Coordinates of C-alpha atoms in Angstrom, one line a residue:
X1 CA 90.6 137.7 108.6
X2 CA 88.5 135.6 107.3
X3 CA 89.9 132.0 106.1
X4 CA 89.5 131.2 102.1
X5 CA 89.0 128.0 101.1
X6 CA 89.5 126.9 97.6
X7 CA 88.2 123.2 97.0
X8 CA 89.1 120.9 94.1
X9 CA 87.2 118.3 93.1
X10 CA 83.7 115.9 94.1
X11 CA 80.9 116.6 96.2
X12 CA 82.4 115.0 99.2
X13 CA 84.9 117.6 99.1
X14 CA 82.4 120.5 98.8
X15 CA 80.8 119.1 102.0
X16 CA 83.9 118.7 103.8
X17 CA 85.0 122.0 102.9
X18 CA 82.0 123.3 105.6
X19 CA 83.7 121.1 108.2
X20 CA 87.0 122.5 107.6
X21 CA 85.4 126.2 107.7
X22 CA 83.9 125.5 111.1
X23 CA 86.4 123.4 112.6
X24 CA 89.5 125.9 111.6
X25 CA 87.2 128.9 112.8
X26 CA 86.7 127.2 116.3
X27 CA 90.3 127.0 116.5
X28 CA 90.9 130.6 115.5
X29 CA 92.1 130.4 112.2
X30 CA 90.3 133.3 111.5
X31 CA 92.4 135.7 113.5
X32 CA 95.8 135.2 112.0
X33 CA 96.9 138.7 111.2
X34 CA 98.4 137.8 107.5
X35 CA 95.1 135.5 106.9
X36 CA 94.8 131.6 105.9
X37 CA 94.4 130.2 102.7
X38 CA 93.3 126.5 102.8
X39 CA 93.1 124.2 99.9
X40 CA 91.1 121.4 99.8
X41 CA 92.5 119.0 97.4
X42 CA 91.3 116.3 94.4
X43 CA 93.9 113.6 93.1
X44 CA 91.3 111.6 90.7
X45 CA 94.1 112.5 87.7
X46 CA 97.4 113.9 87.7
X47 CA 95.9 116.8 86.0
X48 CA 94.1 117.7 89.0
X49 CA 97.1 117.7 91.1
X50 CA 98.7 120.0 88.8
X51 CA 96.1 122.4 88.8
X52 CA 96.2 122.2 92.5
X53 CA 99.7 123.0 92.6
X54 CA 99.5 125.9 90.3
X55 CA 96.8 127.4 92.2
X56 CA 98.6 127.3 95.6
X57 CA 101.9 128.8 93.8
X58 CA 99.8 131.7 92.4
X59 CA 98.3 132.2 95.9
X60 CA 101.8 132.5 97.2
X61 CA 102.6 135.0 94.6
X62 CA 99.7 137.0 95.4
X63 CA 99.6 136.8 99.2
X64 CA 103.3 136.5 100.2
X65 CA 102.6 136.7 104.0
X66 CA 99.5 134.5 104.4
X67 CA 99.5 130.6 105.8
X68 CA 98.9 128.4 103.3
X69 CA 97.7 125.1 104.4
X70 CA 97.1 122.0 101.8
X71 CA 94.8 118.6 102.5
X72 CA 92.5 116.7 100.8
X73 CA 93.0 113.4 98.5
X74 CA 96.2 114.9 96.8
X75 CA 97.8 116.0 99.9
X76 CA 96.8 112.2 101.2
X77 CA 98.2 110.4 98.3
X78 CA 101.2 112.4 97.2
X79 CA 102.1 113.9 100.8
X80 CA 106.2 114.5 99.7
X81 CA 105.2 116.3 96.4
X82 CA 103.6 118.9 98.4
X83 CA 106.0 118.7 101.3
X84 CA 108.5 119.8 99.0
X85 CA 106.7 123.1 98.1
X86 CA 108.2 126.1 99.8
X87 CA 104.9 128.0 99.3
X88 CA 103.0 125.8 101.9
X89 CA 103.2 126.1 105.5
X90 CA 100.9 122.9 106.5
X91 CA 99.8 119.6 105.0
X92 CA 97.1 118.0 106.3
X93 CA 95.5 114.4 105.8
X94 CA 92.2 113.7 104.6
X95 CA 90.9 112.7 108.4
X96 CA 93.0 115.3 109.7
X97 CA 91.4 118.2 108.1
X98 CA 88.1 117.5 110.0
X99 CA 88.9 118.4 113.3
X100 CA 89.8 121.4 115.0
X101 CA 92.8 120.4 116.8
X102 CA 94.6 119.9 113.6
X103 CA 94.2 123.8 113.4
X104 CA 95.0 124.7 116.9
X105 CA 97.8 127.4 118.2
X106 CA 98.8 128.5 114.8
X107 CA 98.5 132.0 115.6
X108 CA 100.0 131.5 118.9
X109 CA 103.4 129.6 117.3
X110 CA 102.9 130.3 113.4
X111 CA 103.0 127.3 111.6
X112 CA 106.6 127.2 110.1
X113 CA 107.6 126.6 113.7
X114 CA 105.3 123.7 113.7
X115 CA 105.8 120.3 112.0
X116 CA 104.9 120.6 108.3
X117 CA 103.2 117.4 107.4
X118 CA 100.4 116.3 109.6
X119 CA 99.2 113.2 107.7
X120 CA 98.5 109.8 109.2
X121 CA 97.9 106.5 107.5
X122 CA 94.4 106.8 106.0
X123 CA 93.9 102.9 106.4
X124 CA 94.0 103.1 109.9
X125 CA 90.6 104.9 109.8
X126 CA 87.7 102.4 110.4
X127 CA 85.2 104.7 111.3
X128 CA 83.2 107.7 109.5
X129 CA 82.0 110.3 112.3
X130 CA 79.1 112.2 111.5
X131 CA 80.2 116.1 111.5
X132 CA 76.9 118.0 111.6
X133 CA 76.8 121.4 109.6
X134 CA 74.2 124.0 109.4
X135 CA 74.5 125.2 105.3
X136 CA 76.7 124.9 102.8
X137 CA 78.2 128.5 101.9
X138 CA 76.9 129.7 98.9
X139 CA 74.5 127.0 98.1
X140 CA 70.6 126.5 97.9
X141 CA 71.4 122.4 97.8
X142 CA 73.0 120.9 100.6
X143 CA 75.7 117.9 100.4
X144 CA 75.1 115.4 103.0
X145 CA 78.1 112.7 103.6
X146 CA 76.9 109.2 104.2
X147 CA 80.0 107.1 103.3
X148 CA 83.9 107.7 102.9
X149 CA 86.4 105.6 101.5
X150 CA 86.7 102.5 99.3
X151 CA 87.4 98.6 99.5
X152 CA 87.4 97.9 95.5
X153 CA 90.9 98.0 93.7
X154 CA 90.2 99.4 90.2
X155 CA 93.5 99.5 88.7
X156 CA 93.4 103.2 87.5
X157 CA 92.2 104.9 90.8
X158 CA 94.5 106.3 93.5
X159 CA 91.4 107.4 95.5
X160 CA 91.3 104.3 97.7
X161 CA 94.7 105.5 98.9
X162 CA 93.7 108.9 99.8
X163 CA 90.0 108.1 101.2
X164 CA 90.8 104.7 103.3
X165 CA 88.5 101.9 103.7
X166 CA 84.7 102.1 103.0
X167 CA 82.7 103.2 106.1
X168 CA 79.3 104.5 106.5
X169 CA 77.8 106.9 108.6
X170 CA 75.1 105.7 110.9
X171 CA 71.7 105.9 109.7
X172 CA 70.0 107.8 112.6
X173 CA 72.7 110.5 112.2
X174 CA 72.3 110.9 108.3
X175 CA 68.3 111.3 108.8
X176 CA 69.6 114.4 111.7
X177 CA 71.7 116.0 109.7
X178 CA 69.3 116.3 106.7
X179 CA 66.5 117.2 109.2
X180 CA 68.8 120.2 110.2
X181 CA 69.2 121.3 107.0
X182 CA 65.4 120.6 105.7
X183 CA 64.7 122.6 109.0
X184 CA 67.1 125.5 107.7
X185 CA 65.6 126.1 104.6
X186 CA 67.5 123.8 102.0
X187 CA 64.8 122.3 99.4
X188 CA 67.1 119.6 98.0
X189 CA 69.9 117.3 99.6
X190 CA 72.5 115.5 97.5
X191 CA 74.0 112.3 99.7
X192 CA 77.5 111.7 98.8
X193 CA 80.1 109.4 99.4
X194 CA 83.3 108.0 97.5
X195 CA 81.3 104.5 97.1
X196 CA 77.8 105.3 98.0
X197 CA 76.2 102.0 96.9
X198 CA 78.7 99.9 99.5
X199 CA 76.7 102.0 102.2
X200 CA 75.8 99.9 105.1
X201 CA 78.4 96.9 104.6
X202 CA 80.5 97.9 107.4
X203 CA 77.7 98.6 109.8
X204 CA 75.3 95.9 112.0
X205 CA 72.0 94.7 110.9
X206 CA 71.2 94.9 107.3
X207 CA 70.9 98.5 106.4
X208 CA 71.9 99.1 102.8
X209 CA 71.4 102.5 100.5
X210 CA 67.5 101.7 99.7
X211 CA 66.7 101.3 103.2
X212 CA 68.5 104.2 104.3
X213 CA 67.0 106.5 101.5
X214 CA 63.4 104.9 102.2
X215 CA 64.1 106.4 106.2
X216 CA 65.2 109.7 105.0
X217 CA 62.2 110.1 103.1
X218 CA 59.8 108.6 105.3
X219 CA 61.2 110.2 108.4
X220 CA 61.6 114.2 106.9
X221 CA 58.4 114.3 104.7
X222 CA 59.0 118.2 104.6
X223 CA 61.9 117.8 102.2
X224 CA 60.9 117.9 98.8
X225 CA 64.0 116.9 96.9
X226 CA 66.4 113.8 97.5
X227 CA 69.4 113.1 95.0
X228 CA 72.1 110.7 94.7
X229 CA 75.7 111.5 93.6
X230 CA 77.3 108.9 91.3
X231 CA 76.6 105.4 91.9
X232 CA 78.1 102.1 90.9
X233 CA 75.0 100.2 88.9
X234 CA 76.2 96.9 89.4
X235 CA 75.9 97.3 93.0
X236 CA 72.5 99.0 93.2
X237 CA 70.2 97.0 95.9
X238 CA 66.4 95.9 95.3
X239 CA 65.2 98.3 97.7
X240 CA 67.0 101.4 95.9
X241 CA 65.7 100.1 92.5
X242 CA 62.1 100.0 94.0
X243 CA 62.1 103.6 95.4
X244 CA 63.7 105.0 92.1
X245 CA 60.9 103.2 90.5
X246 CA 58.1 105.1 92.3
X247 CA 59.2 107.7 94.7
X248 CA 58.7 111.1 93.1
X249 CA 61.0 112.8 95.7
X250 CA 64.4 111.0 94.7
X251 CA 65.2 112.7 91.5
X252 CA 64.9 111.2 88.3
X253 CA 69.2 111.2 87.4
X254 CA 71.8 109.3 88.2
X255 CA 75.4 109.7 87.7
X256 CA 76.8 106.0 86.7
X257 CA 80.5 104.8 87.2
X258 CA 80.7 103.0 83.8
X259 CA 84.3 104.1 82.8
X260 CA 84.5 102.0 79.4
X261 CA 81.9 100.2 77.1
X262 CA 84.5 97.2 76.4
X263 CA 84.3 94.0 78.8
X264 CA 87.9 93.1 78.1
X265 CA 88.8 97.1 79.0
X266 CA 86.5 96.6 82.1
X267 CA 88.2 93.6 83.0
X268 CA 91.6 95.3 83.0
X269 CA 89.8 98.2 85.0
X270 CA 88.8 95.4 87.5
X271 CA 85.3 97.1 87.5
X272 CA 82.4 94.7 88.5
X273 CA 80.1 95.4 85.7
X274 CA 80.4 94.1 81.9
X275 CA 78.8 96.7 78.8
X276 CA 75.5 94.4 78.9
X277 CA 75.1 95.0 82.8
X278 CA 75.1 98.7 82.2
X279 CA 72.6 98.5 78.9
X280 CA 70.2 96.7 80.9
X281 CA 70.2 98.5 84.2
X282 CA 69.6 101.8 82.1
X283 CA 67.1 100.2 79.7
X284 CA 64.9 98.5 82.8
X285 CA 65.1 101.7 84.9
X286 CA 63.9 103.9 82.3
X287 CA 61.2 101.1 81.8
X288 CA 60.0 102.0 85.3
X289 CA 60.3 105.5 85.4
X290 CA 60.3 106.9 81.8
X291 CA 61.4 110.5 83.0
X292 CA 64.7 109.1 84.2
X293 CA 67.9 110.6 82.9
X294 CA 71.4 109.4 82.9
X295 CA 75.2 110.7 83.3
X296 CA 78.4 108.9 83.6
X297 CA 81.9 108.9 84.2
X298 CA 84.1 107.8 80.7
X299 CA 87.6 107.1 80.5
X300 CA 89.6 107.7 77.1
X301 CA 92.9 106.0 76.3
X302 CA 92.9 103.2 79.2
X303 CA 96.3 101.2 78.6
X304 CA 95.6 98.7 76.0
X305 CA 92.8 100.2 74.4
X306 CA 92.5 99.7 70.7
X307 CA 90.0 101.6 68.1
X308 CA 87.7 98.6 68.5
X309 CA 87.5 99.0 72.2
X310 CA 87.4 102.7 71.8
X311 CA 84.4 102.5 69.8
X312 CA 82.4 100.4 72.0
X313 CA 82.8 102.9 74.5
X314 CA 81.2 105.7 72.2
X315 CA 78.6 103.8 71.1
X316 CA 77.9 103.0 74.5
X317 CA 76.7 106.5 75.0
X318 CA 73.6 106.3 73.0
X319 CA 72.9 102.7 74.0
X320 CA 72.5 103.4 77.4
X321 CA 71.1 107.2 76.6
X322 CA 73.4 109.2 78.3
X323 CA 73.2 112.8 78.5
X324 CA 75.5 114.2 81.1
X325 CA 79.1 113.0 80.7
X326 CA 82.2 113.7 82.6
X327 CA 85.3 112.5 80.4
X328 CA 88.8 111.8 81.8
X329 CA 91.3 111.2 79.5
X330 CA 93.5 108.5 80.9
X331 CA 96.6 109.9 83.3
X332 CA 98.5 106.9 84.8
X333 CA 98.7 107.5 88.7
X334 CA 101.7 106.1 90.7
X335 CA 101.1 103.4 92.8
X336 CA 98.5 102.0 90.6
X337 CA 98.8 98.9 88.2
X338 CA 97.5 100.4 85.3
X339 CA 100.6 102.9 85.4
X340 CA 102.3 99.5 84.2
X341 CA 99.9 98.6 81.4
X342 CA 100.9 99.4 78.2
X343 CA 100.2 103.1 77.8
X344 CA 98.2 104.6 74.5
X345 CA 100.1 107.4 72.8
X346 CA 99.1 111.1 74.4
X347 CA 97.9 112.3 71.2
X348 CA 95.5 109.3 70.4
X349 CA 94.1 109.7 74.4
X350 CA 93.2 113.4 73.5
X351 CA 91.7 112.5 70.1
X352 CA 89.5 110.1 71.8
X353 CA 88.5 112.2 74.6
X354 CA 87.4 115.0 72.0
X355 CA 85.4 112.4 70.4
X356 CA 83.8 111.3 73.7
X357 CA 83.1 115.0 74.7
X358 CA 81.4 115.6 71.1
X359 CA 79.3 112.8 71.5
X360 CA 78.5 114.0 74.8
X361 CA 77.7 117.4 73.5
X362 CA 75.4 116.0 70.9
X363 CA 73.8 113.7 73.6
X364 CA 73.0 116.8 75.8
X365 CA 71.3 118.6 73.1
X366 CA 69.2 116.0 72.3
X367 CA 68.1 116.1 76.0
X368 CA 67.3 119.6 75.5
X369 CA 65.3 119.4 72.6
X370 CA 63.3 116.6 74.0
X371 CA 62.3 118.8 77.5
X372 CA 61.2 121.6 75.2
X373 CA 57.1 121.7 75.5
X374 CA 57.2 120.1 78.6
X375 CA 56.7 121.1 82.4
X376 CA 59.6 121.1 84.9
X377 CA 60.1 121.9 88.3
X378 CA 63.1 123.8 88.9
X379 CA 65.2 124.5 92.0
X380 CA 66.4 128.3 91.5
X381 CA 70.1 128.7 92.2
X382 CA 71.9 132.3 91.5
X383 CA 71.7 134.7 88.8
X384 CA 68.2 133.3 87.3
X385 CA 70.2 129.7 87.0
X386 CA 68.2 126.8 88.2
X387 CA 68.2 122.9 88.1
X388 CA 65.5 120.8 86.7
X389 CA 64.5 117.3 89.0
X390 CA 66.7 115.3 85.9
X391 CA 69.4 117.7 86.5
X392 CA 69.4 119.5 83.7
X393 CA 70.5 123.1 83.9
X394 CA 67.5 125.8 83.0
X395 CA 67.4 129.7 82.8
X396 CA 64.5 131.3 84.5
X397 CA 64.1 135.2 85.5
X398 CA 62.2 136.6 88.4
X399 CA 62.8 134.3 90.6
X400 CA 64.2 133.7 94.3
X401 CA 67.1 131.5 94.8
X402 CA 66.2 128.5 97.0
X403 CA 62.4 128.3 95.6
X404 CA 61.3 125.6 93.7
X405 CA 59.2 126.7 91.0
X406 CA 57.0 125.0 88.3
X407 CA 57.9 126.0 85.0
X408 CA 57.2 125.4 81.1
X409 CA 59.9 124.8 79.0
X410 CA 59.7 127.2 76.0
X411 CA 63.2 126.8 74.4
X412 CA 67.1 126.3 74.5
X413 CA 69.8 127.8 74.2
X414 CA 72.5 124.9 72.8
X415 CA 73.8 125.1 76.9
X416 CA 70.6 125.0 78.8
X417 CA 66.7 125.2 78.9
X418 CA 64.7 128.4 78.4
X419 CA 61.8 128.2 81.2
X420 CA 58.7 130.3 81.9
X421 CA 57.4 130.2 85.4
X422 CA 53.8 128.5 86.0
X423 CA 53.4 129.1 89.7
X424 CA 55.6 128.6 92.6
X425 CA 54.4 125.7 95.1
X426 CA 57.4 125.5 97.4
X427 CA 60.1 127.9 98.7

């Protein structure tokens, strides 16, 4: 019986799910008579942890005899909270989940006869071993992990305690992985990590994210599209800025970790940029590459946030020309400094989050309108849906998933663009 894997959270988790799928199969998990369900969890918010627990309880009700394994960031940071759940048979840490040894002998001895918790200290992990994968199940876009962990300590964030210190995959291994995926037919690869712009600080030499991107594009000329996942704009190196400005195969979309638009809040968050830095970054890059589109993470209701502070975050959306927004209502994470700060009332947090989401919908609608009448290259996914180079969703009929098609944008339906195929120039 095939192992079911349920993935929460970020693209890095999506990539690691494919490693889990391979390693658990190597260990023989697929031959368990009653089947296995693996939850690869997220810990970015308290709500993410709550949803994972809810899904685990539901899975146990519907699969009373299955082996349930829980891993991921929530399992790493809230181990004991999961350990007391009777629904769970085994808990694996973020490092342990990536190796077949963690899953061996389950069919011989049964998980309940083993130690339930296999979670080591993630802070002791100092290397990021490259894990080669051949495909991302069900995806036409491939994710490749180039970095893990984070050395920063933003006051709201629990993720460094779930992922450990910043560590990079050697550039040669990254290029080999992407070459393999390209040879297997993937037309777009997304570079993922926890703190992507810190890539290379732990490696010998002068390698950075910009130099890695240049090496990928130079050594894999047949790869049509390379994309970056979320980045910290203040850490972007000059080489990366240069490549973003002129390299058409590096997609013109960046998702930026802004979090707030008020300088006092940013300082209390222990961010490394100011409001002015955020605005300047977007303005300067858009001057160099006018088709560039930006998304961002924003937190509503961070401790001590006043109406005036919130207003600066709200207006940042327009001043930076942000289009794709991820809005996070603040939730205190035990063990973080922000949890000890004066909290904003919950109903105010909800109101502010709703306002930001509404602003985000207006911004996205403006983006759709601006793209009407243009020509766009679209990577076709499933069910006639694809993404433009600027990451905007588009609806296109009679196209094969995994192909890139040149399209005319005829209209939009408030959710996505409606595209008409001009020709197909890559497959």
